[in-house]
Every structure is written in C-alpha cells, then in structure tokens.
Coordinates of N, CA and C in Angstrom, one line a residue:
M118 N 32.7 59.9 27.6 CA 31.7 59.9 26.9 C 31.9 58.5 26.1
E119 N 33.2 57.9 25.8 CA 33.2 56.6 25.2 C 32.7 55.8 26.6
E120 N 32.7 56.2 27.4 CA 32.6 55.6 29.4 C 31.3 55.2 29.0
T121 N 30.4 56.2 29.2 CA 29.2 56.2 29.2 C 28.4 55.6 27.9
N122 N 28.9 55.5 27.3 CA 28.4 54.5 25.8 C 28.7 53.1 26.4
Q123 N 29.9 52.8 27.0 CA 30.2 51.4 27.0 C 29.1 50.9 27.9
R124 N 28.8 51.4 29.3 CA 28.2 51.3 30.4 C 26.3 51.0 29.7
E125 N 26.2 51.8 29.1 CA 24.6 51.5 28.2 C 24.5 50.3 26.9
Q126 N 25.7 49.8 26.6 CA 25.8 48.8 25.9 C 25.6 46.9 26.9
I127 N 25.9 47.7 27.7 CA 25.6 46.5 29.2 C 24.2 46.0 29.5
P128 N 23.7 44.6 29.1 CA 22.4 44.5 29.1 C 21.9 44.3 30.1
Q129 N 21.3 44.6 30.6 CA 20.7 44.7 31.8 C 19.2 44.5 31.9
E130 N 18.3 43.9 32.8 CA 17.2 43.8 32.8 C 16.4 45.2 33.1
E131 N 15.3 45.0 33.0 CA 14.5 46.0 33.0 C 13.9 46.6 34.6
F132 N 13.9 47.7 35.1 CA 14.3 48.3 36.0 C 12.7 47.7 37.2
E133 N 11.7 47.6 35.9 CA 10.2 46.7 36.6 C 10.0 45.5 36.3
T134 N 10.9 44.7 36.0 CA 11.2 42.9 35.8 C 11.9 43.0 37.8
L135 N 12.6 43.5 37.5 CA 13.8 43.4 38.8 C 12.7 44.0 39.8
I136 N 11.9 44.7 40.0 CA 11.1 45.1 41.1 C 10.0 43.9 41.3
Q137 N 9.1 43.4 40.6 CA 8.6 42.6 40.1 C 9.0 40.8 41.0
K138 N 10.1 40.9 40.2 CA 10.9 39.6 40.9 C 11.3 39.8 42.1
A139 N 11.3 41.1 42.2 CA 11.7 41.2 44.2 C 10.5 40.7 45.2
K140 N 9.2 41.3 44.3 CA 8.1 40.9 45.3 C 7.4 39.6 44.8
D141 N 7.5 39.1 44.3 CA 7.2 37.6 43.9 C 8.2 37.1 45.0
V142 N 9.7 37.1 45.2 CA 10.2 36.6 46.3 C 9.7 36.8 47.7
L143 N 9.5 38.1 47.7 CA 9.4 38.5 48.9 C 7.4 37.8 48.9
A144 N 6.7 37.8 48.4 CA 5.4 36.4 48.4 C 5.7 35.0 48.5
K145 N 6.6 34.8 48.1 CA 7.7 33.2 48.6 C 7.8 33.5 50.0
L146 N 8.4 34.4 50.6 CA 8.8 34.1 52.0 C 8.0 34.3 53.1
N147 N 6.8 34.8 52.6 CA 5.8 34.8 53.5 C 4.9 33.6 53.4
S148 N 5.0 32.6 52.9 CA 4.9 31.7 52.4 C 5.0 30.5 53.5
Q149 N 4.5 29.8 54.2 CA 4.8 29.1 55.3 C 5.6 27.7 54.9
E150 N 5.4 27.2 54.0 CA 5.7 25.7 53.0 C 6.8 26.1 52.6
I151 N 8.2 26.9 52.7 CA 9.1 26.3 52.3 C 10.1 26.3 53.4
S152 N 11.4 25.9 53.3 CA 12.6 25.6 53.8 C 13.4 26.6 54.3
L153 N 14.2 26.4 55.1 CA 14.8 27.6 55.7 C 16.0 27.4 54.4
K154 N 16.0 26.9 54.0 CA 17.7 26.7 52.6 C 16.8 27.1 52.0
E155 N 15.5 27.2 51.4 CA 14.9 27.8 50.2 C 14.7 29.2 50.7
S156 N 14.6 29.5 51.8 CA 13.9 31.1 52.7 C 15.5 31.9 52.3
L157 N 16.3 31.2 52.5 CA 18.0 31.6 52.3 C 18.3 31.8 50.8
L158 N 17.9 30.7 49.9 CA 18.3 31.2 48.8 C 17.5 32.3 48.3
L159 N 16.2 32.0 48.3 CA 14.9 33.2 48.1 C 15.1 34.7 48.2
Y160 N 16.0 35.1 49.7 CA 16.6 35.9 50.4 C 17.2 36.6 49.0
E161 N 18.5 35.9 48.6 CA 20.0 36.2 48.3 C 19.4 36.8 46.9
N162 N 18.5 36.2 46.2 CA 18.0 36.0 44.8 C 16.8 37.7 44.7
G163 N 16.6 37.8 45.8 CA 16.0 38.9 45.9 C 15.9 40.3 46.6
M164 N 17.3 40.5 47.2 CA 18.6 41.2 47.5 C 19.4 41.5 45.8
Q165 N 19.8 40.7 45.2 CA 20.2 40.8 44.2 C 19.5 41.4 43.4
S166 N 17.6 41.1 43.0 CA 17.2 42.0 42.3 C 17.3 43.6 42.5
L167 N 16.5 43.3 43.9 CA 17.2 44.8 44.4 C 18.4 45.4 44.3
K168 N 19.5 45.1 44.1 CA 20.9 46.0 43.9 C 21.0 46.0 42.5
Q169 N 20.5 45.2 41.8 CA 20.2 45.6 40.2 C 19.4 46.9 39.9
A170 N 18.3 46.7 40.7 CA 17.6 48.0 40.2 C 18.2 49.3 40.8
Q171 N 19.0 48.8 41.9 CA 18.9 50.4 42.8 C 20.2 50.9 41.7
E172 N 20.9 49.8 41.1 CA 22.3 50.3 40.1 C 21.1 50.9 39.4
I173 N 20.2 50.3 38.2 CA 19.9 51.1 37.5 C 19.2 52.5 37.9
L174 N 18.4 52.7 39.1 CA 17.7 54.0 39.0 C 19.3 54.9 39.5
E175 N 20.6 54.3 40.1 CA 21.5 55.3 40.6 C 22.2 55.9 39.2
H176 N 22.4 54.7 37.9 CA 23.0 55.3 36.7 C 21.8 56.4 36.2
A177 N 20.4 56.0 36.4 CA 19.7 57.2 35.8 C 19.7 58.3 36.1
K178 N 20.0 58.6 37.8 CA 19.9 59.6 38.6 C 21.0 60.3 38.2
L179 N 22.2 59.3 37.4 CA 23.8 60.1 37.1 C 23.4 60.8 35.6
H180 N 23.0 60.1 35.0 CA 22.5 60.3 33.5 C 21.6 61.6 33.3
Y181 N 20.5 61.7 34.2 CA 20.1 62.8 34.5 C 20.3 64.1 34.9
Q182 N 21.9 64.0 36.1 CA 22.2 64.8 36.5 C 23.0 65.7 34.8
E183 N 24.0 64.6 34.7 CA 24.0 64.8 32.9 C 23.5 66.0 32.4
F184 N 22.5 65.6 32.0 CA 21.2 67.0 31.2 C 20.9 67.6 31.9
K185 N 21.3 67.8 33.2 CA 21.1 69.1 33.9 C 21.9 70.0 33.8
D186 N 23.1 69.6 33.7 CA 24.1 70.3 34.2 C 24.4 70.9 32.6

C-alpha cells in the first residue's frame, strides 16, 4: 500500500497534455520547413511524451484492477 502512495506522489503531467504535445510534434514533423536534426529532436520528444502517456494509462489500468478485485 505504501508503494502505491509513493507512486501517486510522483509529479506527472496530465495525460491530455502529453497527448497534445505529441500531436503538436506530429504537426511540426509534417511541416517541410524543418531540418533533419530538428526532425530527430522533435521525434524523440514526441516519443517521450507518448511513453509517459502510456505509463499513465498502465498505472490507471492497475489502479482500476485493484478496485475491481
């Protein structure tokens, strides 16, 4: 139980904010006015946002399973 409380105290960005960041990155990547270097950096940032969003979803799924059981 204490482990769950520690996880909840970790500051995380809102899921919606992370998804919006990924969408913004995608829009910028679709722009033909950026360099390859910028594209790679944007891609890494977008993937990081999506990974964090996935972690939030997994945590929510586990939390739901605890309630369900």
